[in-house]
C-alpha cells in the first residue's frame, strides 16, 4: 500500500493538471464527491454531525483490524468532494499513521483559495474529528 | 431619460477588476453596496485636511469637522424627511439602532405581560434584541406569519393587535426575499392600539422613497453601508417626543450636560444618544453617498433596478431547475432562488469561479428559512450600477451549473 505522502503527491499531481482554472477545479472536486461510497443511513444522526462546518457533514468509522475506515457524507457536493480527498488519504491507515500525518496536499493544491475561508475552517474541523477518532482507537488498542 | 450606467460605473473603482480571471459581476448589493469615488475621496480628505475631534475643540479644524459632521445629520434629515435633524442619531449600524431602542425605550416602557410583534421575515438583528428584552421583562414576542410567496398576512397581524400590544418592530423590505411590506398600513393599525413602531429600513432606504412623517413610524433604523456609504455607520431616526423620554443608551463623553460625582445631567437629543467620540470620518463621507443618490434620483434608481429585476426573473426563469424563492407582488431588486438538487453553497462557489458575487445561505433569517422549509437560498441583489448584460452573463453561468443536476 502506498504511503500517505504517496497518495498526497498523487492528488497534488492531479490538481496541477487542472492548473489554476478555478471552475474546472471545482467541477473536478464535485465529481470526486459523486464517487463517495454510500453513507449508512442508520448512522446519519445528530451525534455524527461535525460541528464547525457550514454545510452538514456526517462522519463515522469502521474498525478493520489495526486500521480505521472512515465513512462520511455531506449535503453539498463540493464538501463531499473534499471529504473524498481526506478519505482517500487517511482511510485504511493505522491510528499512528493518521495522527502523524502532515496533510500538506491541502495547501499545495491551494485549497484555501478554491473553497474560501469559511469552508477552510470546516475542512479543519473535519480533519480534527478524523484525528480524534484515531486518538480514541489508539487509546483502545493500548489498553 | 435613461441613466447612463457606464458613467455611473466609472465612478465605482472596485467594479473594475477581474475575479478568478473573469470580470467582476457584483450581485451582493443587499449585503453591502460598493462606494463611489466621491465617498472614498471624502474619507481620505477628512483625514488629510480636517481630522480633529468634534463638538469640543475651540480651533479651526475642530470647527470644520463639527460643521461637516452636523451637515450630514441635516442631509439624513432631508433624506428621510424627518421633522428636524435632532431626530437623527448616528450609531454603528441598523443592528445597533435596533438594540438602542430595545434597550432604552424597551427597558423603560415594556413591562410584564406586554406584547411585542415582529414578523417571520425579520433579520436576526430585529429578532434577538426583542427576545432579550422579552426574556428580561417577561413580555411576549409574537410573530406575524407569511404566505408561501413571502408576503405578510395582514389579517393575522390585525388579529394579534390588542391593548397588550406595546411595540411593533418590522422589516420594511425583506433582505432574504426582497418583499416590500405594507408598512404604512401596519403602522396605522399599530397606532390604533397605542403601540409604537420601529421600521427596519436596512433594505428599503436604498430602493424606496422614505418619508418618516408620511409613514408616521416612531423609529427607523438603517445602515450607511447599504446606501453607497461607509461601513460602521448606522442611523436611528426617532420622534422627538419619544427620544426625549428615553433614557441614554450608553454613558460617557458627548452625551452629558454636567457631570459631578453625585449626579449627571444628560445632554439634549441627539447627543444624549451619541456617547464618546463618534465615527466622524464615516459620517462626513456619508453625505457624499446621499449626494450620489440625490443626483441620480431615487426614482431613476428604482426604475433601473426594477428593469433589472424583471430581466433577471425572465432570463433565470428559463433555466431548467431554477426555483425562485419569494415571489411577492411588491418586491425590490432581489432574486432569491435555489437550483434543484443543488446546495446553495455549491451554486455560490461555482458562480464565484465565474467572477459573480452572490450571497448564499440563510441570510441571517433562519426562522424565515425554517418557515419556507429551506436550508438557504442563493441571492442575487441588484444595484444602480448593474446591467442587463451582467444578468445575461450570470444566466449563462447559472444554466451551465444547473445542468449538472438538471439534465
Ligand atoms: C433587513 C436587515 N436588517 C438588519 C440588518 C443589519 O444591518 P447591519 O449589519 O448593518 O447592522 C441587515 C443587514 O444585512 C438587513 O438586511
XYZ file of C-alpha atoms and ligand atoms in Angstrom:
566
model
C 0.000 0.000 0.000
C 1.361 3.404 -0.893
C 2.217 5.782 1.897
C 0.129 8.754 2.965
C 2.654 11.000 1.284
C 2.490 8.996 -1.962
C -1.256 9.479 -2.104
C -0.930 13.168 -1.328
C 1.615 13.526 -4.132
C -0.825 11.819 -6.483
C -3.531 14.316 -5.570
C -1.175 17.265 -5.976
C -0.268 15.939 -9.422
C -3.937 15.572 -10.431
C -4.771 19.078 -9.341
C -1.736 20.538 -11.049
C -3.062 19.242 -14.369
C -6.179 21.349 -13.798
C -3.935 24.399 -13.485
C -5.336 27.476 -11.805
C -8.699 27.362 -13.537
C -10.984 27.551 -10.558
C -14.078 26.442 -12.406
C -12.671 23.151 -13.671
C -11.090 22.514 -10.284
C -14.482 22.842 -8.604
C -16.139 20.600 -11.182
C -13.431 18.044 -10.529
C -13.959 18.216 -6.770
C -17.696 17.748 -7.247
C -17.070 14.769 -9.459
C -14.934 13.199 -6.751
C -17.768 13.815 -4.322
C -20.098 11.844 -6.561
C -17.859 8.795 -6.192
C -18.054 8.767 -2.401
C -19.425 5.378 -1.208
C -22.970 5.340 0.192
C -23.157 6.515 3.776
C -25.026 4.084 6.076
C -28.463 5.648 6.639
C -28.711 4.448 10.245
C -25.623 6.496 11.083
C -26.961 9.726 9.638
C -27.637 11.009 13.139
C -27.018 14.177 15.099
C -24.054 12.694 17.045
C -22.183 12.060 13.807
C -22.508 15.621 12.526
C -19.248 17.542 12.657
C -19.587 20.872 14.424
C -17.952 23.844 12.798
C -18.828 23.020 9.210
C -21.054 25.441 7.317
C -22.621 22.599 5.417
C -23.765 19.409 7.085
C -21.090 16.736 7.369
C -21.567 13.269 8.853
C -18.563 11.178 9.809
C -18.344 7.668 11.206
C -15.759 4.886 11.293
C -15.281 1.131 10.996
C -12.540 -0.803 12.659
C -10.676 -3.191 10.374
C -8.069 -4.895 12.496
C -5.485 -2.293 13.268
C -6.864 0.066 10.703
C -9.596 2.691 10.569
C -12.068 3.026 7.719
C -13.777 6.403 7.503
C -17.275 6.844 6.116
C -18.613 10.328 5.530
C -21.236 12.314 3.712
C -22.387 15.888 3.235
C -25.398 17.721 1.889
C -23.236 19.692 -0.526
C -21.366 18.211 -3.443
C -18.244 20.323 -3.049
C -17.890 19.327 0.582
C -18.395 15.705 -0.438
C -15.513 16.110 -2.833
C -13.277 17.481 -0.106
C -14.247 14.621 2.181
C -13.450 12.104 -0.508
C -9.923 13.515 -0.736
C -9.420 13.217 3.008
C -10.774 9.683 2.981
C -8.525 8.731 0.120
C -5.516 9.910 2.133
C -6.449 8.733 5.621
C -8.852 5.795 5.357
C -7.454 2.299 5.872
C -4.490 3.534 7.914
C -3.447 2.784 11.457
C -4.208 5.344 14.166
C -0.477 6.041 14.466
C -0.182 6.866 10.771
C -3.258 9.073 10.886
C -2.126 11.002 13.931
C 1.328 11.548 12.399
C 0.007 12.584 9.016
C 1.011 16.009 7.790
C -1.723 16.842 5.313
C 0.386 19.099 3.129
C -1.650 18.441 -0.016
C -4.327 20.849 1.191
C -2.031 23.850 0.996
C -0.171 22.560 -2.042
C -3.306 22.359 -4.190
C -4.333 25.823 -2.978
C -7.481 24.534 -1.310
C -7.969 27.673 0.802
C -8.216 29.737 -2.333
C -10.570 27.296 -4.030
C -13.072 26.874 -1.233
C -12.769 30.152 0.678
C -12.021 30.752 4.315
C -15.339 29.613 5.806
C -15.127 26.230 4.158
C -11.447 26.001 5.091
C -12.482 26.213 8.729
C -14.945 23.422 8.067
C -12.193 21.359 6.487
C -10.030 21.850 9.583
C -12.918 20.744 11.780
C -13.261 17.631 9.638
C -9.554 16.770 9.912
C -9.622 17.360 13.647
C -12.546 14.982 14.041
C -10.814 12.307 11.943
C -7.716 12.602 14.134
C -9.832 12.449 17.293
C -11.234 9.112 16.137
C -7.673 7.896 15.548
C -6.698 9.014 19.029
C -9.632 7.128 20.529
C -8.723 3.943 18.632
C -5.133 4.255 19.684
C -6.139 4.589 23.312
C -8.308 1.496 22.957
C -5.540 -0.526 21.315
C -3.114 0.386 24.048
C -5.370 -0.892 26.817
C -34.071 59.909 -19.825
C -32.456 56.534 -19.191
C -29.499 56.540 -16.832
C -26.023 56.422 -18.247
C -24.942 53.308 -16.393
C -21.454 53.261 -17.874
C -20.868 56.730 -16.500
C -22.142 55.648 -13.093
C -19.996 52.508 -13.144
C -16.934 54.595 -13.905
C -17.232 56.241 -10.501
C -17.034 52.895 -8.650
C -13.373 51.824 -8.707
C -13.960 48.401 -7.136
C -16.129 47.254 -10.044
C -13.251 47.390 -12.476
C -11.361 44.259 -11.628
C -11.129 40.616 -12.532
C -12.088 37.864 -10.117
C -10.892 34.358 -10.894
C -9.901 35.531 -14.330
C -13.347 36.935 -15.171
C -14.645 40.497 -14.986
C -16.260 41.007 -11.581
C -20.058 40.933 -11.542
C -21.133 42.236 -8.167
C -24.615 41.000 -7.275
C -24.316 41.080 -3.489
C -25.670 44.572 -3.018
C -28.166 43.634 -0.328
C -25.207 42.665 1.852
C -23.398 45.891 1.122
C -23.202 48.248 -1.819
C -19.981 49.485 -3.364
C -18.796 53.051 -2.738
C -18.416 55.786 -5.341
C -15.136 57.688 -5.674
C -16.695 60.760 -4.028
C -17.233 58.809 -0.808
C -13.693 57.421 -0.892
C -12.292 60.901 -1.516
C -14.287 62.334 1.366
C -12.901 59.670 3.689
C -9.268 60.353 2.856
C -9.946 64.082 2.516
C -11.234 64.225 6.054
C -8.125 62.572 7.463
C -5.849 64.635 5.246
C -7.377 68.021 5.905
C -9.856 68.195 8.755
C -9.114 65.429 11.246
C -9.977 66.577 14.767
C -12.455 65.764 17.472
C -15.842 67.377 17.160
C -18.121 69.377 19.430
C -15.262 70.213 21.801
C -12.268 71.961 20.269
C -12.099 75.722 20.027
C -9.858 75.536 16.982
C -10.474 75.816 13.283
C -10.064 72.157 12.352
C -12.430 71.037 15.090
C -14.908 73.600 13.973
C -14.680 72.474 10.355
C -15.084 68.803 11.268
C -18.030 69.592 13.532
C -19.711 71.562 10.805
C -19.306 68.760 8.233
C -20.474 66.168 10.731
C -23.615 68.123 11.511
C -24.198 68.773 7.814
C -24.585 65.041 7.307
C -27.159 64.967 10.074
C -29.048 67.618 8.167
C -28.563 65.598 4.974
C -30.034 62.491 6.589
C -32.906 64.531 7.946
C -33.727 65.606 4.396
C -33.166 62.114 3.012
C -35.903 60.656 5.223
C -37.875 63.879 5.629
C -37.604 63.995 9.395
C -39.112 66.944 11.132
C -35.756 68.111 12.497
C -32.153 66.964 12.453
C -32.113 66.381 16.237
C -34.236 63.315 15.496
C -31.317 61.744 13.614
C -28.907 59.726 15.775
C -25.694 58.216 14.471
C -24.989 54.629 15.526
C -22.761 51.942 14.122
C -25.430 50.206 12.091
C -29.003 49.010 11.828
C -28.188 46.425 14.457
C -27.069 48.995 16.991
C -30.018 51.256 16.180
C -32.470 48.467 16.943
C -30.584 47.484 20.083
C -30.639 51.087 21.215
C -34.428 51.218 21.002
C -34.938 47.783 22.566
C -32.601 48.632 25.366
C -33.521 52.257 26.060
C -37.183 52.542 25.116
C -37.881 48.854 25.699
C -36.414 48.542 29.154
C -38.165 51.665 30.347
C -41.601 51.137 28.852
C -42.121 47.405 28.341
C -43.368 45.527 31.357
C -44.547 42.040 32.297
C -47.235 40.638 30.029
C -46.809 43.276 27.327
C -46.696 42.062 23.755
C -44.157 42.894 21.077
C -44.862 41.981 17.463
C -42.331 41.177 14.751
C -42.742 39.217 11.504
C -41.492 35.960 10.021
C -39.407 37.957 7.545
C -37.118 39.536 10.138
C -33.341 39.629 10.033
C -31.775 38.228 13.207
C -30.942 41.777 14.262
C -34.654 42.530 14.506
C -35.386 39.325 16.405
C -32.707 38.819 19.018
C -32.836 42.261 20.734
C -36.594 41.786 21.251
C -36.156 38.239 22.510
C -33.619 39.511 25.015
C -35.985 42.252 26.118
C -38.942 39.871 26.410
C -36.893 37.476 28.478
C -35.816 40.223 30.831
C -39.264 41.774 31.183
C -41.372 38.615 30.901
C -43.029 40.147 27.892
C -44.395 38.124 24.968
C -42.950 38.094 21.454
C -45.492 37.478 18.694
C -44.659 36.738 15.084
C -46.789 37.695 12.078
C -46.993 34.726 9.687
C -46.416 34.922 5.928
C -47.805 33.141 2.886
C -45.717 30.939 0.577
C -44.920 33.893 -1.656
C -43.215 35.608 1.244
C -45.919 38.173 1.985
C -47.039 39.183 5.455
C -50.594 38.131 6.354
C -52.180 41.419 7.349
C -55.345 39.800 8.687
C -53.292 37.747 11.077
C -51.483 40.873 12.168
C -54.753 42.637 12.912
C -55.913 39.668 14.951
C -52.784 39.876 17.056
C -53.294 43.512 17.980
C -54.789 44.303 21.354
C -54.286 46.745 24.184
C -51.444 44.459 25.282
C -49.516 45.287 22.114
C -46.890 47.820 23.106
C -44.413 47.637 20.266
C -44.250 46.510 16.642
C -40.823 46.133 15.051
C -40.984 45.238 11.426
C -38.737 44.979 8.435
C -39.700 47.386 5.646
C -38.099 45.289 2.894
C -37.023 41.677 3.415
C -33.313 41.164 2.840
C -33.735 37.478 2.029
C -36.650 37.713 -0.401
C -36.996 41.370 -1.362
C -40.651 41.597 -0.264
C -41.851 45.157 0.342
C -44.129 45.128 3.369
C -47.258 47.299 3.578
C -45.729 49.253 6.427
C -47.942 52.302 6.233
C -50.969 50.162 6.978
C -49.116 48.242 9.668
C -48.099 51.482 11.370
C -51.621 52.852 11.228
C -53.129 49.707 12.697
C -50.480 49.532 15.425
C -51.051 53.140 16.390
C -54.765 52.468 16.737
C -53.995 50.254 19.729
C -51.390 52.665 21.053
C -48.312 50.634 20.075
C -45.085 52.222 18.869
C -43.498 51.064 15.614
C -39.892 50.639 14.566
C -39.112 50.094 10.897
C -36.013 48.135 9.966
C -35.091 50.154 6.890
C -31.783 48.415 6.141
C -33.085 47.215 2.777
C -35.662 49.864 1.966
C -33.801 53.153 2.303
C -31.692 52.395 -0.770
C -34.585 51.447 -3.038
C -37.678 53.332 -1.909
C -38.524 56.924 -1.178
C -38.681 57.256 2.574
C -40.739 59.913 4.293
C -40.874 59.220 8.009
C -43.538 61.853 8.587
C -45.805 60.396 5.950
C -45.181 56.836 7.140
C -45.617 58.076 10.709
C -43.168 55.453 12.025
C -41.876 56.108 15.522
C -38.383 54.820 14.772
C -36.443 53.982 11.617
C -33.160 52.067 11.635
C -30.778 51.764 8.685
C -27.123 51.332 7.696
C -24.941 53.668 5.626
C -23.010 50.799 4.066
C -26.066 49.542 2.190
C -26.553 53.036 0.776
C -23.225 53.509 -1.052
C -21.778 54.832 2.215
C -19.046 53.634 4.575
C -19.274 50.652 6.937
C -19.574 51.122 10.678
C -22.231 53.797 10.470
C -25.930 53.474 11.075
C -28.823 55.802 11.638
C -31.599 55.784 14.129
C -34.448 58.144 13.460
C -36.849 58.639 16.342
C -39.679 61.049 17.014
C -38.526 63.836 19.352
C -41.339 63.151 21.815
C -40.042 59.596 22.257
C -36.313 60.259 22.174
C -36.770 62.828 24.920
C -38.426 60.462 27.354
C -35.970 57.624 26.656
C -33.005 57.100 28.987
C -29.486 57.211 27.469
C -28.179 54.014 25.885
C -24.544 54.358 26.892
C -22.762 56.696 29.267
C -19.626 58.699 28.548
C -18.435 61.890 26.914
C -20.604 63.888 24.468
C -23.861 62.640 25.984
C -23.682 64.697 29.180
C -24.627 68.226 30.118
C -22.947 68.278 33.507
C -21.141 65.622 35.497
C -20.466 65.627 39.213
C -19.784 62.509 41.238
C -23.178 62.960 42.825
C -25.224 63.263 39.659
C -25.001 63.671 35.911
C -27.452 65.552 33.780
C -27.778 64.459 30.204
C -27.297 66.381 27.032
C -30.112 67.201 24.636
C -31.053 64.874 21.788
C -29.419 63.723 19.584
C -26.216 63.982 21.662
C -27.774 62.139 24.587
C -27.512 59.005 22.440
C -24.050 59.579 20.983
C -21.688 58.769 23.847
C -17.979 59.039 23.115
C -16.120 60.227 20.025
C -18.370 59.233 17.161
C -17.469 57.820 13.768
C -16.610 61.267 12.415
C -14.919 60.319 9.143
C -17.629 57.933 8.031
C -20.417 60.337 8.966
C -18.802 63.090 6.921
C -18.206 60.800 3.942
C -21.775 59.520 4.104
C -23.035 62.886 2.912
C -21.328 62.159 -0.418
C -23.292 58.928 -0.676
C -26.516 60.827 -0.050
C -25.463 63.340 -2.713
C -24.764 60.483 -5.126
C -28.310 59.181 -4.628
C -29.957 62.559 -4.923
C -28.025 63.500 -8.078
C -29.218 60.344 -9.848
C -32.617 60.462 -8.194
C -34.183 57.662 -6.214
C -36.995 57.186 -8.687
C -34.467 56.739 -11.502
C -32.534 54.265 -9.409
C -35.707 52.350 -8.602
C -36.783 52.285 -12.230
C -33.442 50.904 -13.364
C -33.390 48.310 -10.582
C -36.958 47.240 -11.376
C -35.960 46.697 -15.002
C -33.035 44.567 -13.845
C -35.373 42.563 -11.605
C -37.816 41.907 -14.459
C -34.986 40.947 -16.761
C -33.496 38.570 -14.196
C -36.837 36.907 -13.461
C -37.325 36.373 -17.170
C -33.865 35.060 -18.042
C -33.250 32.995 -14.919
C -36.813 31.680 -15.117
C -35.960 29.855 -18.345
C -33.202 27.838 -16.698
C -34.151 24.233 -16.043
C -34.046 23.559 -12.321
C -34.320 27.231 -11.323
C -36.690 27.609 -8.367
C -37.472 31.183 -7.307
C -37.939 31.762 -3.580
C -40.108 34.715 -2.601
C -42.477 35.834 -5.302
C -44.287 38.680 -3.574
C -46.223 41.086 -5.765
C -44.272 44.019 -4.324
C -40.530 43.470 -4.418
C -37.226 45.291 -4.677
C -34.422 44.091 -6.949
C -33.589 40.875 -5.124
C -33.767 37.422 -6.702
C -33.598 34.612 -4.171
C -33.574 31.106 -5.614
C -32.401 27.546 -5.472
C -31.253 25.154 -8.139
C -32.971 21.775 -7.981
C -30.785 19.132 -6.411
C -28.001 21.530 -5.510
C -26.903 23.126 -2.285
C -26.877 26.943 -2.407
C -23.227 26.987 -1.233
C -22.135 24.952 -4.222
C -24.005 27.213 -6.600
C -22.385 30.244 -4.944
C -18.875 28.817 -5.187
C -19.354 27.969 -8.857
C -20.728 31.409 -9.636
C -17.732 32.910 -7.846
C -15.456 30.856 -10.070
C -17.114 32.779 -12.901
C -16.431 36.120 -11.240
C -20.007 36.504 -9.994
C -20.517 37.569 -6.380
C -23.800 36.464 -4.794
C -24.813 35.643 -1.269
C -25.682 32.096 -0.259
C -27.094 30.645 2.929
C -29.775 31.697 5.371
C -29.153 35.461 5.043
C -29.395 35.924 8.833
C -33.056 34.908 8.600
C -33.039 31.365 9.947
C -36.666 31.420 11.196
C -37.776 32.514 7.717
C -35.807 29.693 6.103
C -37.405 27.250 8.543
C -40.837 28.573 7.602
C -40.029 28.072 3.918
C -38.558 24.631 4.626
C -35.227 25.591 3.127
C -31.672 25.353 4.297
C -30.908 28.544 2.474
C -31.009 30.220 -0.905
C -28.777 31.858 -3.455
C -29.465 35.580 -3.564
C -28.598 37.960 -6.359
C -29.344 41.573 -5.489
C -29.003 44.400 -7.975
C -27.960 47.986 -7.632
C -27.879 51.078 -9.812
C -24.502 50.185 -11.354
C -25.576 46.723 -12.519
C -26.543 45.988 -16.103
C -28.751 43.620 -18.067
C -25.693 42.246 -19.755
C -24.278 41.233 -16.365
C -27.544 39.405 -15.699
C -27.255 37.683 -19.078
C -23.756 36.544 -18.171
C -24.959 35.208 -14.863
C -27.772 33.380 -16.675
C -25.209 31.657 -18.919
C -23.133 30.544 -15.913
C -26.203 29.534 -13.966
C -27.569 27.460 -16.831
C -24.287 25.576 -17.014
C -24.265 24.992 -13.251
C -27.928 23.929 -13.145
C -27.310 21.407 -15.894
C -25.125 19.301 -13.600
C -28.248 18.159 -11.769
C -30.999 19.093 -14.227
C -30.193 17.343 -17.477
C -33.151 43.707 6.893
C -31.863 43.895 7.634
N -31.886 44.281 8.909
C -30.756 44.486 9.594
C -29.520 44.294 9.041
C -28.300 44.517 9.874
O -27.570 45.592 9.395
P -26.110 45.885 9.950
O -25.377 44.595 9.880
O -25.573 46.914 9.021
O -26.259 46.366 11.351
C -29.442 43.896 7.716
C -28.125 43.655 7.086
O -27.852 42.658 6.490
C -30.642 43.691 6.995
O -30.611 43.300 5.720
